[in-house]
Amino acid sequence: MPHTPSDSLTPLSSPETLSLLKRIADALERMAPAAMPQADFGAADAFVWQAAARRLSPVPKVSRVEMSLLRGIDRVRDTLAENTQRFAKGLPANNALLWGARGMGKSSLVKAVHAEINATRPAESRPLKLIEIHREDIETLPDLMALLRSDPHRFIIFCDDLSFDADDTSYKSLKAVLEGGIEGRPDNVIFYATSNRRHLLPRDMMENERSTAINPGEAVEEKVSLSDRFGLWLGFHKCSQDEYLDMVFGYIDHLGIEGDRDAFRAEALEWATTRGARSGRTAWQFIQDLAGRLGRPI
């Protein structure tokens, strides 16, 4: 009998073929990225973005300072509060970069403003949500934005101590998401970041790019323009002695600590001198020491 080509073909419905197709389908399913789990935004008003698992972890109690205790930063406090209030009402608002001296309340202000707006919002409105993303997870920011885009809540995405090193290219993800991407920043999302540097990049990195480029101006334009994506630049500067003492006694009065105020003043100044800095953080560290010595829980 003559051999025909069809005799050598395995029917598609044969057990061998079906088993092979099933193995291929299983392999493709394992290779496909897992769908991001939907977040329960009713669980809390604050969350931390877990980049590896592509999920949001609720934070039942946020470590924060009351707005009234943030002294010496009145102008930037009011500016950020007004910007956030407009955003919470669905009005246009800007991304904000809080930059400057260490320990002067940059991250504390973001958390305090979030709490203040939720405390004073109309009962019928949805609460404003705060989401913290870690510096090392900035490359996953587009995934986080995609998760939030269709949700009816409004979100502050907050990155503390944001900066980029010489070999770091993740700033491009941030730049695209803030303004430059096709989709752009979702209307229900605003981005707040704190940094010790105004331009988010070390000066020697930009100078090195400038010195080795054919067109020095264009070489650093992309990196410098990252800061331009923040409509608000809020500067925090070292405080004076009077502002530092105002912070100290603000905490003392708030906590109801009684004692010799002249002695407290002298101790607070000595505390700042030994640490070589006057700041809100230094004031709070002194208060923790003082309360501990007096046997007062905070």
PDB file of C-alpha atoms in Angstrom:
ATOM      1  CA  MET A   1       0.000   0.000   0.000  1.00  0.00           C
ATOM      2  CA  PRO A   2       1.410   3.415  -0.914  1.00  0.00           C
ATOM      3  CA  HIS A   3       2.397   5.741   1.979  1.00  0.00           C
ATOM      4  CA  THR A   4       0.571   9.090   2.145  1.00  0.00           C
ATOM      5  CA  PRO A   5       1.624  12.222   4.121  1.00  0.00           C
ATOM      6  CA  SER A   6      -1.522  12.127   6.225  1.00  0.00           C
ATOM      7  CA  ASP A   7      -0.502   8.744   7.639  1.00  0.00           C
ATOM      8  CA  SER A   8       2.443  10.342   9.514  1.00  0.00           C
ATOM      9  CA  LEU A   9       0.394  13.146  11.129  1.00  0.00           C
ATOM     10  CA  THR A  10      -0.910  12.777  14.666  1.00  0.00           C
ATOM     11  CA  PRO A  11      -4.589  13.735  14.950  1.00  0.00           C
ATOM     12  CA  LEU A  12      -5.159  16.883  17.028  1.00  0.00           C
ATOM     13  CA  SER A  13      -7.596  14.978  19.207  1.00  0.00           C
ATOM     14  CA  SER A  14      -5.155  12.234  20.093  1.00  0.00           C
ATOM     15  CA  PRO A  15      -4.164  11.826  23.761  1.00  0.00           C
ATOM     16  CA  GLU A  16      -0.520  12.586  22.964  1.00  0.00           C
ATOM     17  CA  THR A  17      -1.355  15.897  21.274  1.00  0.00           C
ATOM     18  CA  LEU A  18      -3.798  16.966  23.968  1.00  0.00           C
ATOM     19  CA  SER A  19      -1.207  16.223  26.652  1.00  0.00           C
ATOM     20  CA  LEU A  20       1.413  18.251  24.799  1.00  0.00           C
ATOM     21  CA  LEU A  21      -0.947  21.208  24.351  1.00  0.00           C
ATOM     22  CA  LYS A  22      -1.831  21.117  28.037  1.00  0.00           C
ATOM     23  CA  ARG A  23       1.859  21.207  29.022  1.00  0.00           C
ATOM     24  CA  ILE A  24       2.425  24.188  26.708  1.00  0.00           C
ATOM     25  CA  ALA A  25      -0.591  26.032  28.144  1.00  0.00           C
ATOM     26  CA  ASP A  26       0.578  25.379  31.717  1.00  0.00           C
ATOM     27  CA  ALA A  27       4.068  26.668  30.906  1.00  0.00           C
ATOM     28  CA  LEU A  28       2.683  29.835  29.330  1.00  0.00           C
ATOM     29  CA  GLU A  29       0.461  30.428  32.352  1.00  0.00           C
ATOM     30  CA  ARG A  30       3.448  30.109  34.696  1.00  0.00           C
ATOM     31  CA  MET A  31       5.407  32.598  32.575  1.00  0.00           C
ATOM     32  CA  ALA A  32       2.611  35.181  32.566  1.00  0.00           C
ATOM     33  CA  PRO A  33       2.816  37.851  35.276  1.00  0.00           C
ATOM     34  CA  ALA A  34       0.421  37.342  38.145  1.00  0.00           C
ATOM     35  CA  ALA A  35      -2.539  39.682  38.300  1.00  0.00           C
ATOM     36  CA  MET A  36      -2.175  42.377  40.945  1.00  0.00           C
ATOM     37  CA  PRO A  37      -4.506  41.769  43.896  1.00  0.00           C
ATOM     38  CA  GLN A  38      -7.129  44.445  44.456  1.00  0.00           C
ATOM     39  CA  ALA A  39      -6.529  46.504  47.575  1.00  0.00           C
ATOM     40  CA  ASP A  40      -9.122  46.909  50.310  1.00  0.00           C
ATOM     41  CA  PHE A  41      -9.008  50.679  50.698  1.00  0.00           C
ATOM     42  CA  GLY A  42     -11.576  50.500  53.461  1.00  0.00           C
ATOM     43  CA  ALA A  43      -9.037  48.755  55.693  1.00  0.00           C
ATOM     44  CA  ALA A  44      -7.062  51.928  56.485  1.00  0.00           C
ATOM     45  CA  ASP A  45      -6.306  55.462  55.335  1.00  0.00           C
ATOM     46  CA  ALA A  46      -2.597  54.728  54.867  1.00  0.00           C
ATOM     47  CA  PHE A  47      -0.769  51.951  53.043  1.00  0.00           C
ATOM     48  CA  VAL A  48       2.745  50.819  52.174  1.00  0.00           C
ATOM     49  CA  TRP A  49       3.450  49.605  48.635  1.00  0.00           C
ATOM     50  CA  GLN A  50       5.014  46.128  48.709  1.00  0.00           C
ATOM     51  CA  ALA A  51       6.738  46.134  45.334  1.00  0.00           C
ATOM     52  CA  ALA A  52       7.810  42.480  45.253  1.00  0.00           C
ATOM     53  CA  ALA A  53       4.265  41.233  45.804  1.00  0.00           C
ATOM     54  CA  ARG A  54       2.664  44.110  43.875  1.00  0.00           C
ATOM     55  CA  ARG A  55       0.233  44.772  46.707  1.00  0.00           C
ATOM     56  CA  LEU A  56      -0.640  47.419  49.292  1.00  0.00           C
ATOM     57  CA  SER A  57      -0.287  46.700  53.009  1.00  0.00           C
ATOM     58  CA  PRO A  58      -2.610  48.706  55.281  1.00  0.00           C
ATOM     59  CA  VAL A  59      -1.090  50.761  58.111  1.00  0.00           C
ATOM     60  CA  PRO A  60      -3.638  50.853  60.958  1.00  0.00           C
ATOM     61  CA  LYS A  61      -1.771  53.535  62.927  1.00  0.00           C
ATOM     62  CA  VAL A  62       0.526  56.034  61.224  1.00  0.00           C
ATOM     63  CA  SER A  63       3.518  57.422  63.138  1.00  0.00           C
ATOM     64  CA  ARG A  64       2.791  61.137  62.901  1.00  0.00           C
ATOM     65  CA  VAL A  65       3.016  64.475  64.686  1.00  0.00           C
ATOM     66  CA  GLU A  66       0.064  66.828  65.068  1.00  0.00           C
ATOM     67  CA  MET A  67       0.071  69.787  62.715  1.00  0.00           C
ATOM     68  CA  SER A  68       0.082  72.289  65.590  1.00  0.00           C
ATOM     69  CA  LEU A  69       3.403  70.896  66.849  1.00  0.00           C
ATOM     70  CA  LEU A  70       5.266  71.602  63.606  1.00  0.00           C
ATOM     71  CA  ARG A  71       6.934  74.943  64.321  1.00  0.00           C
ATOM     72  CA  GLY A  72       9.205  77.157  62.264  1.00  0.00           C
ATOM     73  CA  ILE A  73       7.807  75.995  58.915  1.00  0.00           C
ATOM     74  CA  ASP A  74       4.627  78.074  58.735  1.00  0.00           C
ATOM     75  CA  ARG A  75       4.914  79.145  55.096  1.00  0.00           C
ATOM     76  CA  VAL A  76       5.622  75.723  53.611  1.00  0.00           C
ATOM     77  CA  ARG A  77       3.059  74.157  55.960  1.00  0.00           C
ATOM     78  CA  ASP A  78       0.309  76.443  54.682  1.00  0.00           C
ATOM     79  CA  THR A  79       1.344  76.012  51.038  1.00  0.00           C
ATOM     80  CA  LEU A  80       1.323  72.211  51.193  1.00  0.00           C
ATOM     81  CA  ALA A  81      -1.938  72.164  53.140  1.00  0.00           C
ATOM     82  CA  GLU A  82      -3.669  74.391  50.568  1.00  0.00           C
ATOM     83  CA  ASN A  83      -2.353  72.321  47.653  1.00  0.00           C
ATOM     84  CA  THR A  84      -3.508  69.083  49.289  1.00  0.00           C
ATOM     85  CA  GLN A  85      -6.898  70.532  50.169  1.00  0.00           C
ATOM     86  CA  ARG A  86      -7.499  71.488  46.540  1.00  0.00           C
ATOM     87  CA  PHE A  87      -6.485  68.001  45.439  1.00  0.00           C
ATOM     88  CA  ALA A  88      -8.808  66.373  47.995  1.00  0.00           C
ATOM     89  CA  LYS A  89     -11.697  68.447  46.593  1.00  0.00           C
ATOM     90  CA  GLY A  90     -11.001  67.255  43.057  1.00  0.00           C
ATOM     91  CA  LEU A  91      -9.423  70.517  41.919  1.00  0.00           C
ATOM     92  CA  PRO A  92      -6.096  70.883  40.062  1.00  0.00           C
ATOM     93  CA  ALA A  93      -3.013  70.548  42.298  1.00  0.00           C
ATOM     94  CA  ASN A  94       0.734  70.087  41.922  1.00  0.00           C
ATOM     95  CA  ASN A  95       3.197  67.357  42.757  1.00  0.00           C
ATOM     96  CA  ALA A  96       5.417  68.600  45.590  1.00  0.00           C
ATOM     97  CA  LEU A  97       9.109  68.229  46.407  1.00  0.00           C
ATOM     98  CA  LEU A  98       9.955  69.017  50.040  1.00  0.00           C
ATOM     99  CA  TRP A  99      13.707  69.560  50.170  1.00  0.00           C
ATOM    100  CA  GLY A 100      16.296  70.932  52.552  1.00  0.00           C
ATOM    101  CA  ALA A 101      17.772  70.537  56.020  1.00  0.00           C
ATOM    102  CA  ARG A 102      17.560  67.215  57.805  1.00  0.00           C
ATOM    103  CA  GLY A 103      15.173  66.810  60.703  1.00  0.00           C
ATOM    104  CA  MET A 104      13.069  69.886  59.947  1.00  0.00           C
ATOM    105  CA  GLY A 105       9.783  68.052  59.527  1.00  0.00           C
ATOM    106  CA  LYS A 106       9.536  67.307  55.804  1.00  0.00           C
ATOM    107  CA  SER A 107       8.025  63.830  56.103  1.00  0.00           C
ATOM    108  CA  SER A 108       6.185  64.780  59.313  1.00  0.00           C
ATOM    109  CA  LEU A 109       4.447  67.580  57.434  1.00  0.00           C
ATOM    110  CA  VAL A 110       3.189  65.272  54.674  1.00  0.00           C
ATOM    111  CA  LYS A 111       1.694  62.880  57.221  1.00  0.00           C
ATOM    112  CA  ALA A 112       0.275  65.708  59.340  1.00  0.00           C
ATOM    113  CA  VAL A 113      -1.407  67.368  56.350  1.00  0.00           C
ATOM    114  CA  HIS A 114      -2.956  64.039  55.328  1.00  0.00           C
ATOM    115  CA  ALA A 115      -4.362  63.520  58.828  1.00  0.00           C
ATOM    116  CA  GLU A 116      -5.619  67.108  59.103  1.00  0.00           C
ATOM    117  CA  ILE A 117      -7.534  66.929  55.821  1.00  0.00           C
ATOM    118  CA  ASN A 118      -9.202  63.661  56.730  1.00  0.00           C
ATOM    119  CA  ALA A 119     -10.115  65.012  60.165  1.00  0.00           C
ATOM    120  CA  THR A 120     -11.847  68.072  58.674  1.00  0.00           C
ATOM    121  CA  ARG A 121     -13.383  66.560  55.521  1.00  0.00           C
ATOM    122  CA  PRO A 122     -17.161  66.563  55.010  1.00  0.00           C
ATOM    123  CA  ALA A 123     -18.808  63.403  56.307  1.00  0.00           C
ATOM    124  CA  GLU A 124     -20.178  62.494  52.886  1.00  0.00           C
ATOM    125  CA  SER A 125     -16.787  62.646  51.133  1.00  0.00           C
ATOM    126  CA  ARG A 126     -14.330  59.791  50.739  1.00  0.00           C
ATOM    127  CA  PRO A 127     -11.179  59.891  52.901  1.00  0.00           C
ATOM    128  CA  LEU A 128      -7.882  60.827  51.298  1.00  0.00           C
ATOM    129  CA  LYS A 129      -5.486  57.875  51.146  1.00  0.00           C
ATOM    130  CA  LEU A 130      -1.726  58.039  51.785  1.00  0.00           C
ATOM    131  CA  ILE A 131       0.535  55.462  50.132  1.00  0.00           C
ATOM    132  CA  GLU A 132       4.242  55.237  50.888  1.00  0.00           C
ATOM    133  CA  ILE A 133       6.581  53.883  48.234  1.00  0.00           C
ATOM    134  CA  HIS A 134      10.198  53.140  49.136  1.00  0.00           C
ATOM    135  CA  ARG A 135      13.008  54.776  47.214  1.00  0.00           C
ATOM    136  CA  GLU A 136      14.317  51.455  45.901  1.00  0.00           C
ATOM    137  CA  ASP A 137      10.884  50.595  44.453  1.00  0.00           C
ATOM    138  CA  ILE A 138      10.480  53.674  42.262  1.00  0.00           C
ATOM    139  CA  GLU A 139      10.782  51.551  39.103  1.00  0.00           C
ATOM    140  CA  THR A 140       7.477  49.873  40.037  1.00  0.00           C
ATOM    141  CA  LEU A 141       5.666  53.212  40.293  1.00  0.00           C
ATOM    142  CA  PRO A 142       3.852  52.650  36.955  1.00  0.00           C
ATOM    143  CA  ASP A 143       2.361  49.427  38.349  1.00  0.00           C
ATOM    144  CA  LEU A 144       1.153  51.246  41.448  1.00  0.00           C
ATOM    145  CA  MET A 145      -0.364  54.017  39.330  1.00  0.00           C
ATOM    146  CA  ALA A 146      -2.207  51.423  37.232  1.00  0.00           C
ATOM    147  CA  LEU A 147      -3.660  49.882  40.393  1.00  0.00           C
ATOM    148  CA  LEU A 148      -4.989  53.244  41.593  1.00  0.00           C
ATOM    149  CA  ARG A 149      -6.123  54.802  38.335  1.00  0.00           C
ATOM    150  CA  SER A 150      -9.685  53.443  38.294  1.00  0.00           C
ATOM    151  CA  ASP A 151     -10.394  53.684  42.024  1.00  0.00           C
ATOM    152  CA  PRO A 152     -12.817  56.378  43.221  1.00  0.00           C
ATOM    153  CA  HIS A 153     -10.577  57.443  46.128  1.00  0.00           C
ATOM    154  CA  ARG A 154      -7.903  60.136  45.852  1.00  0.00           C
ATOM    155  CA  PHE A 155      -4.318  59.212  46.722  1.00  0.00           C
ATOM    156  CA  ILE A 156      -1.117  60.863  47.878  1.00  0.00           C
ATOM    157  CA  ILE A 157       1.844  58.730  46.857  1.00  0.00           C
ATOM    158  CA  PHE A 158       4.677  59.612  49.206  1.00  0.00           C
ATOM    159  CA  CYS A 159       8.386  58.814  48.844  1.00  0.00           C
ATOM    160  CA  ASP A 160      10.648  59.768  51.731  1.00  0.00           C
ATOM    161  CA  ASP A 161      14.321  60.651  51.224  1.00  0.00           C
ATOM    162  CA  LEU A 162      14.220  60.476  47.441  1.00  0.00           C
ATOM    163  CA  SER A 163      17.520  60.812  45.567  1.00  0.00           C
ATOM    164  CA  PHE A 164      19.409  59.068  42.778  1.00  0.00           C
ATOM    165  CA  ASP A 165      23.002  57.899  42.452  1.00  0.00           C
ATOM    166  CA  ALA A 166      25.275  58.188  39.442  1.00  0.00           C
ATOM    167  CA  ASP A 167      24.466  54.778  37.938  1.00  0.00           C
ATOM    168  CA  ASP A 168      20.772  54.869  38.795  1.00  0.00           C
ATOM    169  CA  THR A 169      18.357  55.122  35.867  1.00  0.00           C
ATOM    170  CA  SER A 170      15.127  54.529  37.796  1.00  0.00           C
ATOM    171  CA  TYR A 171      14.552  58.293  37.814  1.00  0.00           C
ATOM    172  CA  LYS A 172      13.306  57.857  34.240  1.00  0.00           C
ATOM    173  CA  SER A 173      10.322  55.841  35.520  1.00  0.00           C
ATOM    174  CA  LEU A 174       9.456  58.622  37.932  1.00  0.00           C
ATOM    175  CA  LYS A 175       9.847  61.307  35.284  1.00  0.00           C
ATOM    176  CA  ALA A 176       7.586  59.506  32.820  1.00  0.00           C
ATOM    177  CA  VAL A 177       4.884  58.802  35.369  1.00  0.00           C
ATOM    178  CA  LEU A 178       4.764  62.325  36.789  1.00  0.00           C
ATOM    179  CA  GLU A 179       4.203  64.133  33.514  1.00  0.00           C
ATOM    180  CA  GLY A 180       5.830  62.686  30.441  1.00  0.00           C
ATOM    181  CA  GLY A 181       4.131  59.336  29.803  1.00  0.00           C
ATOM    182  CA  ILE A 182       1.328  58.734  27.335  1.00  0.00           C
ATOM    183  CA  GLU A 183      -1.208  58.220  30.121  1.00  0.00           C
ATOM    184  CA  GLY A 184       0.389  60.735  32.477  1.00  0.00           C
ATOM    185  CA  ARG A 185      -0.399  60.998  36.149  1.00  0.00           C
ATOM    186  CA  PRO A 186      -3.928  59.788  37.011  1.00  0.00           C
ATOM    187  CA  ASP A 187      -6.301  62.561  38.065  1.00  0.00           C
ATOM    188  CA  ASN A 188      -6.850  60.869  41.414  1.00  0.00           C
ATOM    189  CA  VAL A 189      -3.130  60.636  42.277  1.00  0.00           C
ATOM    190  CA  ILE A 190      -0.618  63.229  43.464  1.00  0.00           C
ATOM    191  CA  PHE A 191       3.063  62.602  44.228  1.00  0.00           C
ATOM    192  CA  TYR A 192       4.899  64.073  47.239  1.00  0.00           C
ATOM    193  CA  ALA A 193       8.589  63.441  47.856  1.00  0.00           C
ATOM    194  CA  THR A 194      11.131  64.578  50.429  1.00  0.00           C
ATOM    195  CA  SER A 195      14.838  64.970  49.756  1.00  0.00           C
ATOM    196  CA  ASN A 196      17.910  66.612  51.189  1.00  0.00           C
ATOM    197  CA  ARG A 197      18.816  67.705  47.639  1.00  0.00           C
ATOM    198  CA  ARG A 198      16.869  70.173  45.573  1.00  0.00           C
ATOM    199  CA  HIS A 199      17.746  68.547  42.251  1.00  0.00           C
ATOM    200  CA  LEU A 200      17.570  64.922  43.505  1.00  0.00           C
ATOM    201  CA  LEU A 201      20.943  64.141  41.883  1.00  0.00           C
ATOM    202  CA  PRO A 202      24.461  64.635  43.253  1.00  0.00           C
ATOM    203  CA  ARG A 203      26.268  67.683  41.900  1.00  0.00           C
ATOM    204  CA  ASP A 204      29.357  65.694  40.869  1.00  0.00           C
ATOM    205  CA  MET A 205      27.157  63.425  38.753  1.00  0.00           C
ATOM    206  CA  MET A 206      25.758  66.345  36.775  1.00  0.00           C
ATOM    207  CA  GLU A 207      29.168  68.028  36.464  1.00  0.00           C
ATOM    208  CA  ASN A 208      30.733  64.800  35.188  1.00  0.00           C
ATOM    209  CA  GLU A 209      27.967  64.443  32.581  1.00  0.00           C
ATOM    210  CA  ARG A 210      28.514  68.046  31.515  1.00  0.00           C
ATOM    211  CA  SER A 211      32.298  67.753  31.204  1.00  0.00           C
ATOM    212  CA  THR A 212      32.238  64.615  29.003  1.00  0.00           C
ATOM    213  CA  ALA A 213      29.326  65.504  26.727  1.00  0.00           C
ATOM    214  CA  ILE A 214      29.449  66.876  23.197  1.00  0.00           C
ATOM    215  CA  ASN A 215      26.612  69.208  24.128  1.00  0.00           C
ATOM    216  CA  PRO A 216      26.986  69.825  27.886  1.00  0.00           C
ATOM    217  CA  GLY A 217      23.611  71.509  28.259  1.00  0.00           C
ATOM    218  CA  GLU A 218      21.638  68.671  26.705  1.00  0.00           C
ATOM    219  CA  ALA A 219      23.588  66.030  28.634  1.00  0.00           C
ATOM    220  CA  VAL A 220      22.174  67.089  31.991  1.00  0.00           C
ATOM    221  CA  GLU A 221      18.860  68.513  30.835  1.00  0.00           C
ATOM    222  CA  GLU A 222      17.038  65.180  31.212  1.00  0.00           C
ATOM    223  CA  LYS A 223      18.309  64.684  34.763  1.00  0.00           C
ATOM    224  CA  VAL A 224      17.766  68.235  35.966  1.00  0.00           C
ATOM    225  CA  SER A 225      14.294  68.339  34.415  1.00  0.00           C
ATOM    226  CA  LEU A 226      13.139  65.639  36.832  1.00  0.00           C
ATOM    227  CA  SER A 227      12.786  68.283  39.535  1.00  0.00           C
ATOM    228  CA  ASP A 228      10.752  70.403  37.118  1.00  0.00           C
ATOM    229  CA  ARG A 229       8.020  67.752  37.263  1.00  0.00           C
ATOM    230  CA  PHE A 230       7.267  68.975  40.772  1.00  0.00           C
ATOM    231  CA  GLY A 231       5.132  72.095  40.575  1.00  0.00           C
ATOM    232  CA  LEU A 232       5.861  72.912  44.211  1.00  0.00           C
ATOM    233  CA  TRP A 233       9.411  73.185  45.574  1.00  0.00           C
ATOM    234  CA  LEU A 234       9.136  73.708  49.307  1.00  0.00           C
ATOM    235  CA  GLY A 235      12.427  74.546  51.038  1.00  0.00           C
ATOM    236  CA  PHE A 236      13.175  73.615  54.659  1.00  0.00           C
ATOM    237  CA  HIS A 237      16.053  75.468  56.301  1.00  0.00           C
ATOM    238  CA  LYS A 238      17.897  75.166  59.586  1.00  0.00           C
ATOM    239  CA  CYS A 239      16.007  76.742  62.443  1.00  0.00           C
ATOM    240  CA  SER A 240      17.126  79.527  64.741  1.00  0.00           C
ATOM    241  CA  GLN A 241      17.625  79.087  68.471  1.00  0.00           C
ATOM    242  CA  ASP A 242      14.266  80.721  69.195  1.00  0.00           C
ATOM    243  CA  GLU A 243      12.485  78.421  66.730  1.00  0.00           C
ATOM    244  CA  TYR A 244      14.191  75.406  68.251  1.00  0.00           C
ATOM    245  CA  LEU A 245      13.091  76.397  71.756  1.00  0.00           C
ATOM    246  CA  ASP A 246       9.577  77.055  70.442  1.00  0.00           C
ATOM    247  CA  MET A 247       9.514  73.451  69.210  1.00  0.00           C
ATOM    248  CA  VAL A 248      10.763  72.144  72.554  1.00  0.00           C
ATOM    249  CA  PHE A 249       8.212  74.042  74.630  1.00  0.00           C
ATOM    250  CA  GLY A 250       5.473  73.193  72.159  1.00  0.00           C
ATOM    251  CA  TYR A 251       6.074  69.518  72.945  1.00  0.00           C
ATOM    252  CA  ILE A 252       6.379  70.221  76.680  1.00  0.00           C
ATOM    253  CA  ASP A 253       3.041  72.033  76.777  1.00  0.00           C
ATOM    254  CA  HIS A 254       1.333  69.451  74.553  1.00  0.00           C
ATOM    255  CA  LEU A 255       2.478  66.593  76.783  1.00  0.00           C
ATOM    256  CA  GLY A 256       1.716  68.477  80.000  1.00  0.00           C
ATOM    257  CA  ILE A 257       5.257  68.155  81.360  1.00  0.00           C
ATOM    258  CA  GLU A 258       5.629  70.322  84.446  1.00  0.00           C
ATOM    259  CA  GLY A 259       8.865  71.648  85.900  1.00  0.00           C
ATOM    260  CA  ASP A 260      11.375  74.484  85.883  1.00  0.00           C
ATOM    261  CA  ARG A 261      11.144  76.015  82.389  1.00  0.00           C
ATOM    262  CA  ASP A 262      14.487  77.800  82.775  1.00  0.00           C
ATOM    263  CA  ALA A 263      16.106  74.461  83.530  1.00  0.00           C
ATOM    264  CA  PHE A 264      14.343  72.880  80.540  1.00  0.00           C
ATOM    265  CA  ARG A 265      15.617  75.709  78.343  1.00  0.00           C
ATOM    266  CA  ALA A 266      19.218  75.244  79.466  1.00  0.00           C
ATOM    267  CA  GLU A 267      19.034  71.477  79.023  1.00  0.00           C
ATOM    268  CA  ALA A 268      17.486  71.800  75.566  1.00  0.00           C
ATOM    269  CA  LEU A 269      20.239  74.160  74.411  1.00  0.00           C
ATOM    270  CA  GLU A 270      22.930  71.861  75.781  1.00  0.00           C
ATOM    271  CA  TRP A 271      21.279  68.912  74.033  1.00  0.00           C
ATOM    272  CA  ALA A 272      21.366  70.729  70.681  1.00  0.00           C
ATOM    273  CA  THR A 273      24.976  71.830  71.221  1.00  0.00           C
ATOM    274  CA  THR A 274      26.186  68.294  71.879  1.00  0.00           C
ATOM    275  CA  ARG A 275      24.556  67.135  68.653  1.00  0.00           C
ATOM    276  CA  GLY A 276      25.755  70.032  66.571  1.00  0.00           C
ATOM    277  CA  ALA A 277      22.317  70.828  65.175  1.00  0.00           C
ATOM    278  CA  ARG A 278      19.044  72.544  65.980  1.00  0.00           C
ATOM    279  CA  SER A 279      16.036  70.956  64.297  1.00  0.00           C
ATOM    280  CA  GLY A 280      12.609  69.547  64.958  1.00  0.00           C
ATOM    281  CA  ARG A 281      14.123  66.080  65.180  1.00  0.00           C
ATOM    282  CA  THR A 282      16.653  67.246  67.765  1.00  0.00           C
ATOM    283  CA  ALA A 283      13.861  68.869  69.774  1.00  0.00           C
ATOM    284  CA  TRP A 284      11.832  65.661  69.759  1.00  0.00           C
ATOM    285  CA  GLN A 285      14.843  63.584  70.787  1.00  0.00           C
ATOM    286  CA  PHE A 286      15.375  65.935  73.717  1.00  0.00           C
ATOM    287  CA  ILE A 287      11.713  65.581  74.714  1.00  0.00           C
ATOM    288  CA  GLN A 288      12.007  61.796  74.652  1.00  0.00           C
ATOM    289  CA  ASP A 289      15.044  61.992  76.922  1.00  0.00           C
ATOM    290  CA  LEU A 290      13.350  64.496  79.243  1.00  0.00           C
ATOM    291  CA  ALA A 291      10.143  62.476  79.511  1.00  0.00           C
ATOM    292  CA  GLY A 292      12.126  59.309  80.171  1.00  0.00           C
ATOM    293  CA  ARG A 293      14.078  60.959  82.985  1.00  0.00           C
ATOM    294  CA  LEU A 294      10.884  62.282  84.523  1.00  0.00           C
ATOM    295  CA  GLY A 295       9.125  58.931  84.229  1.00  0.00           C
ATOM    296  CA  ARG A 296       6.511  60.334  81.861  1.00  0.00           C
ATOM    297  CA  PRO A 297       5.132  58.102  79.094  1.00  0.00           C
ATOM    298  CA  ILE A 298       4.636  59.736  75.713  1.00  0.00           C
TER     299      ILE A 298
END
